Amino acid sequence: MPAGTLYLVATPIGNLGDFSSRARQTLESVDFIAAEDTRVTKKLLTALSLPFKPMVSYFEHNRRQRGEEILSRLLDGQSCALVTDAGTPAISDPGEDLVALCAQHAVPVIPVPGCCAAVCALAASGLPTGRWCFEGFLSVNKKVRRTHLAGLQDEKRTMIFYEAPHKLCQTLCDLQDAFGGTRRIALSRELTKLHEQTLRMTLAQAVAYFSETPPRGEFVLIVEGAPDPSDEAQDDDRMAQALEQVKTRVAAGETRKDAVKMVSAALGVKKNALYQAALALEE
Ligand code: SAM
């Protein structure tokens, strides 16, 4: 293990089986661990039968001073593993500043990859994954939040947001205001855990659904990018695909109304237009 290196060790976001053998080896071999919450990390080490190591805390409110201390130990030749409570350090987690500090002082930084909730949810979303942008948590400050969302109004890439359950309903309303109710969203909660779930619907449906079903667990929101106005062919393709699905559902015994409701939500096509097209097809 090279001396004076910072290792960014990803930890599970729920399922301990996702902790890699390389992550294990790294935690066993470093000189010390910098942890977001040392109590959480001690529990993890115990659950994984890993030996305790000298540990320091590194979190939002001590990151300046503690960052300097960690840097100084790294420059002295010690190796450090940075871990957070869950997932990949430095992604909406403490660590970004420490990595920047190491980069400034030419200290090697080595990622030891594992779970990142954003990427897991994106992969499972069913939305385009070719181009995407990570937006993290929206600010609780209303003005900052509004400006952030206004800046995303023409964003064509798939967007990724993090959200806590108690703020989810407000965030869904704000996303609907910014992007319109027909925009598709995939909501992944409790990823890798017992009650893991990915819901795919439109923003309007998500607002309605969560006004009746209290959100539980941590969420990742994957929001479809803005449609390209010049790309009418894509809209036509989606409508043709939706019509096919309605036809199949009706043939299987579903009412036209129910089939249109389900398919329009899943594919993000306008419900009325789809209903009229399905009607015309049958006539
Ligand atoms: N660094 C972490 C990562 O790589 O995913 C993210 C840390 S951030 C402080 C915590 C947020 O990640 C949560 O509010 C939630 O949006 C998301 N998250 C973490 N674990 C999750 C899980 N098991 N299921 C869904 N979202 C999760």
XYZ file of C-alpha atoms and ligand atoms in Angstrom:
310
model
C 0.000 0.000 0.000
C 1.677 3.264 -1.107
C 2.345 5.664 1.759
C 0.695 9.050 1.954
C -2.404 8.076 -0.017
C -6.044 9.005 0.547
C -8.425 6.128 -0.262
C -12.092 6.975 -0.906
C -13.776 3.815 0.303
C -17.430 3.353 -0.718
C -19.615 1.709 1.920
C -23.012 -0.031 1.427
C -26.178 2.080 1.122
C -28.150 -0.655 2.878
C -27.087 -4.164 1.944
C -23.802 -5.163 3.602
C -23.225 -7.684 0.812
C -22.287 -4.734 -1.408
C -19.089 -4.069 0.546
C -16.272 -5.163 -1.753
C -13.294 -7.314 -0.824
C -11.012 -4.526 -2.010
C -12.768 -2.097 0.348
C -12.207 -4.629 3.144
C -8.505 -4.976 2.307
C -8.117 -1.208 2.187
C -9.713 -0.654 5.599
C -7.500 -3.405 7.027
C -4.284 -1.898 5.666
C -4.539 1.884 6.089
C -2.946 3.694 9.022
C -6.156 5.458 9.978
C -9.769 6.019 8.963
C -11.473 9.404 8.566
C -15.196 8.831 9.117
C -18.241 11.079 8.733
C -19.679 9.598 11.931
C -17.284 7.371 13.855
C -20.188 5.607 15.635
C -21.725 4.553 12.307
C -18.356 3.364 11.000
C -17.606 1.394 14.180
C -20.953 -0.389 13.763
C -20.069 -1.169 10.150
C -16.618 -2.527 11.084
C -18.215 -4.703 13.768
C -20.900 -5.997 11.376
C -18.221 -6.856 8.819
C -15.879 -8.384 11.443
C -13.182 -5.878 10.567
C -10.579 -4.817 13.126
C -10.875 -1.308 14.582
C -8.328 1.213 13.340
C -7.353 4.597 14.710
C -10.218 6.836 13.629
C -10.845 10.569 13.302
C -14.118 12.267 12.468
C -14.417 14.326 9.308
C -17.786 15.974 8.711
C -19.459 19.127 7.431
C -18.712 21.294 10.473
C -15.098 20.315 11.223
C -13.922 19.783 7.665
C -11.641 22.877 7.464
C -9.503 22.248 10.521
C -9.733 18.447 10.373
C -8.933 18.509 6.645
C -5.625 20.277 7.389
C -4.808 17.726 10.107
C -5.537 14.789 7.804
C -3.489 16.399 5.020
C -0.546 16.845 7.344
C -0.628 13.127 8.308
C -0.844 12.179 4.629
C 2.144 14.398 3.834
C 4.013 12.625 6.662
C 3.509 9.385 4.748
C 0.491 7.883 6.530
C -2.343 6.339 4.513
C -5.975 7.212 5.220
C -9.331 5.700 4.236
C -12.152 8.217 4.000
C -15.611 6.720 4.600
C -19.034 8.271 5.017
C -22.233 6.897 6.558
C -23.304 5.301 3.277
C -22.231 5.262 -0.344
C -19.384 6.943 -2.169
C -17.490 9.616 -0.229
C -17.473 13.093 -1.815
C -20.824 12.607 -3.591
C -23.219 14.844 -1.601
C -21.116 13.774 1.341
C -18.101 15.176 3.191
C -14.954 14.539 1.207
C -15.082 16.915 -1.753
C -12.956 19.500 0.086
C -10.468 16.931 1.387
C -9.972 15.554 -2.127
C -9.432 19.102 -3.457
C -6.885 19.746 -0.699
C -5.036 16.526 -1.545
C -5.079 17.441 -5.236
C -3.547 20.861 -4.410
C -0.711 19.168 -2.478
C -0.158 16.351 -4.975
C -1.278 13.714 -2.477
C -2.466 10.611 -4.367
C -6.212 9.961 -4.130
C -7.460 6.478 -4.961
C -11.164 5.640 -5.210
C -12.225 2.203 -3.983
C -15.573 2.024 -5.776
C -18.866 0.642 -4.583
C -22.443 1.881 -4.207
C -23.565 5.326 -5.196
C -27.333 5.797 -4.751
C -27.501 8.204 -7.714
C -26.025 5.757 -10.214
C -28.027 2.773 -8.892
C -31.288 4.730 -9.236
C -30.385 6.073 -12.681
C -29.649 2.567 -13.932
C -33.037 1.311 -12.666
C -35.045 4.355 -13.790
C -36.012 3.323 -17.306
C -35.190 6.891 -18.407
C -32.399 7.800 -20.860
C -28.998 7.144 -19.297
C -26.801 8.352 -22.154
C -26.529 11.921 -20.863
C -27.364 12.911 -17.299
C -26.549 15.487 -14.662
C -26.340 15.174 -10.902
C -28.137 17.957 -9.019
C -27.845 16.568 -5.468
C -30.088 18.058 -2.766
C -32.144 21.151 -3.593
C -31.537 23.979 -1.153
C -34.083 24.550 1.628
C -33.755 28.267 0.883
C -36.772 29.020 -1.331
C -35.031 31.614 -3.489
C -31.945 29.457 -4.101
C -34.173 26.474 -4.876
C -36.294 28.474 -7.347
C -33.189 29.818 -9.116
C -31.674 26.322 -9.271
C -34.842 24.849 -10.834
C -35.294 27.811 -13.206
C -31.760 27.123 -14.456
C -32.782 23.546 -15.260
C -35.898 24.367 -17.259
C -34.255 23.724 -20.633
C -32.016 20.905 -19.372
C -32.267 18.041 -21.841
C -30.211 15.542 -19.896
C -31.811 13.209 -17.356
C -31.552 14.896 -13.947
C -30.719 13.242 -10.618
C -31.826 14.657 -7.255
C -31.413 13.384 -3.695
C -34.184 13.891 -1.180
C -35.110 13.078 2.398
C -38.636 11.718 3.053
C -39.931 14.695 5.040
C -39.112 17.089 2.197
C -40.237 14.896 -0.686
C -43.800 16.255 -1.167
C -42.643 19.875 -1.341
C -39.841 18.950 -3.728
C -42.223 17.069 -6.037
C -44.538 20.122 -6.129
C -41.570 22.370 -6.967
C -40.382 19.963 -9.697
C -43.887 19.919 -11.153
C -44.022 23.729 -11.144
C -40.652 23.903 -12.882
C -41.018 21.104 -15.449
C -44.786 20.541 -15.853
C -46.971 17.660 -14.716
C -46.445 15.394 -17.725
C -42.666 15.119 -17.274
C -41.663 11.560 -16.297
C -39.964 10.745 -13.015
C -38.610 7.555 -11.451
C -38.439 7.515 -7.655
C -36.154 4.956 -6.025
C -36.398 4.455 -2.280
C -34.622 2.183 0.176
C -32.275 0.913 -2.541
C -30.598 -2.404 -1.684
C -32.770 -2.693 1.471
C -35.753 -4.894 2.358
C -38.433 -2.428 1.217
C -36.614 -1.280 -1.912
C -38.960 0.204 -4.514
C -38.731 2.066 -7.811
C -41.866 3.922 -8.928
C -42.197 5.264 -12.466
C -44.835 7.900 -13.163
C -45.355 11.507 -14.222
C -44.636 14.416 -11.893
C -48.385 15.123 -11.551
C -48.997 11.526 -10.543
C -46.097 11.565 -8.100
C -47.511 14.684 -6.406
C -50.938 13.015 -6.135
C -49.518 9.659 -4.999
C -47.371 11.057 -2.195
C -50.113 13.395 -0.948
C -51.934 10.176 -0.004
C -49.003 7.852 0.774
C -46.577 9.272 3.347
C -43.030 8.908 1.959
C -40.744 6.578 3.919
C -36.989 6.066 3.495
C -34.339 7.881 1.518
C -35.177 8.796 -2.079
C -33.362 9.355 -5.339
C -35.417 11.191 -7.945
C -34.612 10.687 -11.615
C -36.341 13.289 -13.770
C -36.619 13.105 -17.538
C -34.890 15.929 -19.409
C -36.781 18.573 -21.419
C -38.179 17.356 -24.719
C -36.368 18.604 -27.791
C -38.978 20.735 -29.601
C -37.438 19.925 -32.981
C -37.678 16.224 -32.334
C -41.270 15.578 -33.249
C -40.360 12.177 -34.602
C -39.527 11.038 -31.091
C -42.984 12.134 -29.889
C -44.570 10.238 -32.763
C -42.555 7.145 -31.874
C -43.612 7.366 -28.266
C -47.276 7.788 -29.214
C -47.079 4.787 -31.564
C -45.486 2.736 -28.783
C -48.184 3.896 -26.333
C -50.969 2.984 -28.771
C -49.513 -0.492 -29.187
C -49.459 -0.969 -25.418
C -53.058 0.274 -25.040
C -54.164 -2.147 -27.776
C -52.475 -5.064 -25.972
C -54.002 -4.146 -22.612
C -57.515 -3.699 -24.072
C -57.193 -7.046 -25.866
C -56.278 -8.564 -22.479
C -59.547 -7.271 -20.979
C -58.657 -3.877 -19.492
C -61.009 -0.945 -20.158
C -59.760 1.618 -22.647
C -59.832 4.301 -19.948
C -57.693 2.284 -17.506
C -55.256 1.209 -20.205
C -54.782 4.806 -21.367
C -54.251 5.972 -17.774
C -51.534 3.391 -17.095
C -49.722 3.747 -20.396
C -49.799 7.554 -20.516
C -48.229 7.634 -17.052
C -45.571 5.079 -17.891
C -44.538 6.633 -21.218
C -45.263 10.284 -20.452
C -47.602 10.865 -23.389
C -50.609 13.173 -23.034
C -53.595 11.206 -21.701
C -56.250 12.931 -23.790
C -54.292 12.651 -27.010
C -53.662 8.961 -26.355
C -57.337 8.349 -25.550
C -58.443 10.051 -28.755
C -55.868 8.126 -30.804
C -56.959 4.812 -29.209
C -60.604 5.652 -29.927
C -59.857 6.545 -33.530
C -57.915 3.303 -33.950
C -60.785 1.197 -32.648
C -63.318 2.993 -34.827
N -22.604 9.527 -0.954
C -23.874 8.877 -0.993
C -23.958 8.048 -2.288
O -22.923 7.758 -2.866
O -25.028 7.648 -2.684
C -24.997 9.850 -0.866
C -25.066 10.500 0.474
S -26.297 11.696 0.644
C -25.825 12.431 2.171
C -27.672 10.768 1.180
C -28.763 10.692 0.110
O -28.469 9.634 -0.798
C -30.144 10.353 0.659
O -30.846 11.491 1.122
C -30.821 9.753 -0.549
O -31.264 10.758 -1.427
C -29.655 8.995 -1.199
N -29.608 7.606 -0.691
C -28.687 7.065 0.124
N -28.959 5.772 0.349
C -30.088 5.483 -0.336
C -30.872 4.322 -0.511
N -30.555 3.178 0.085
N -31.966 4.390 -1.314
C -32.293 5.531 -1.922
N -31.595 6.675 -1.788
C -30.499 6.655 -1.009
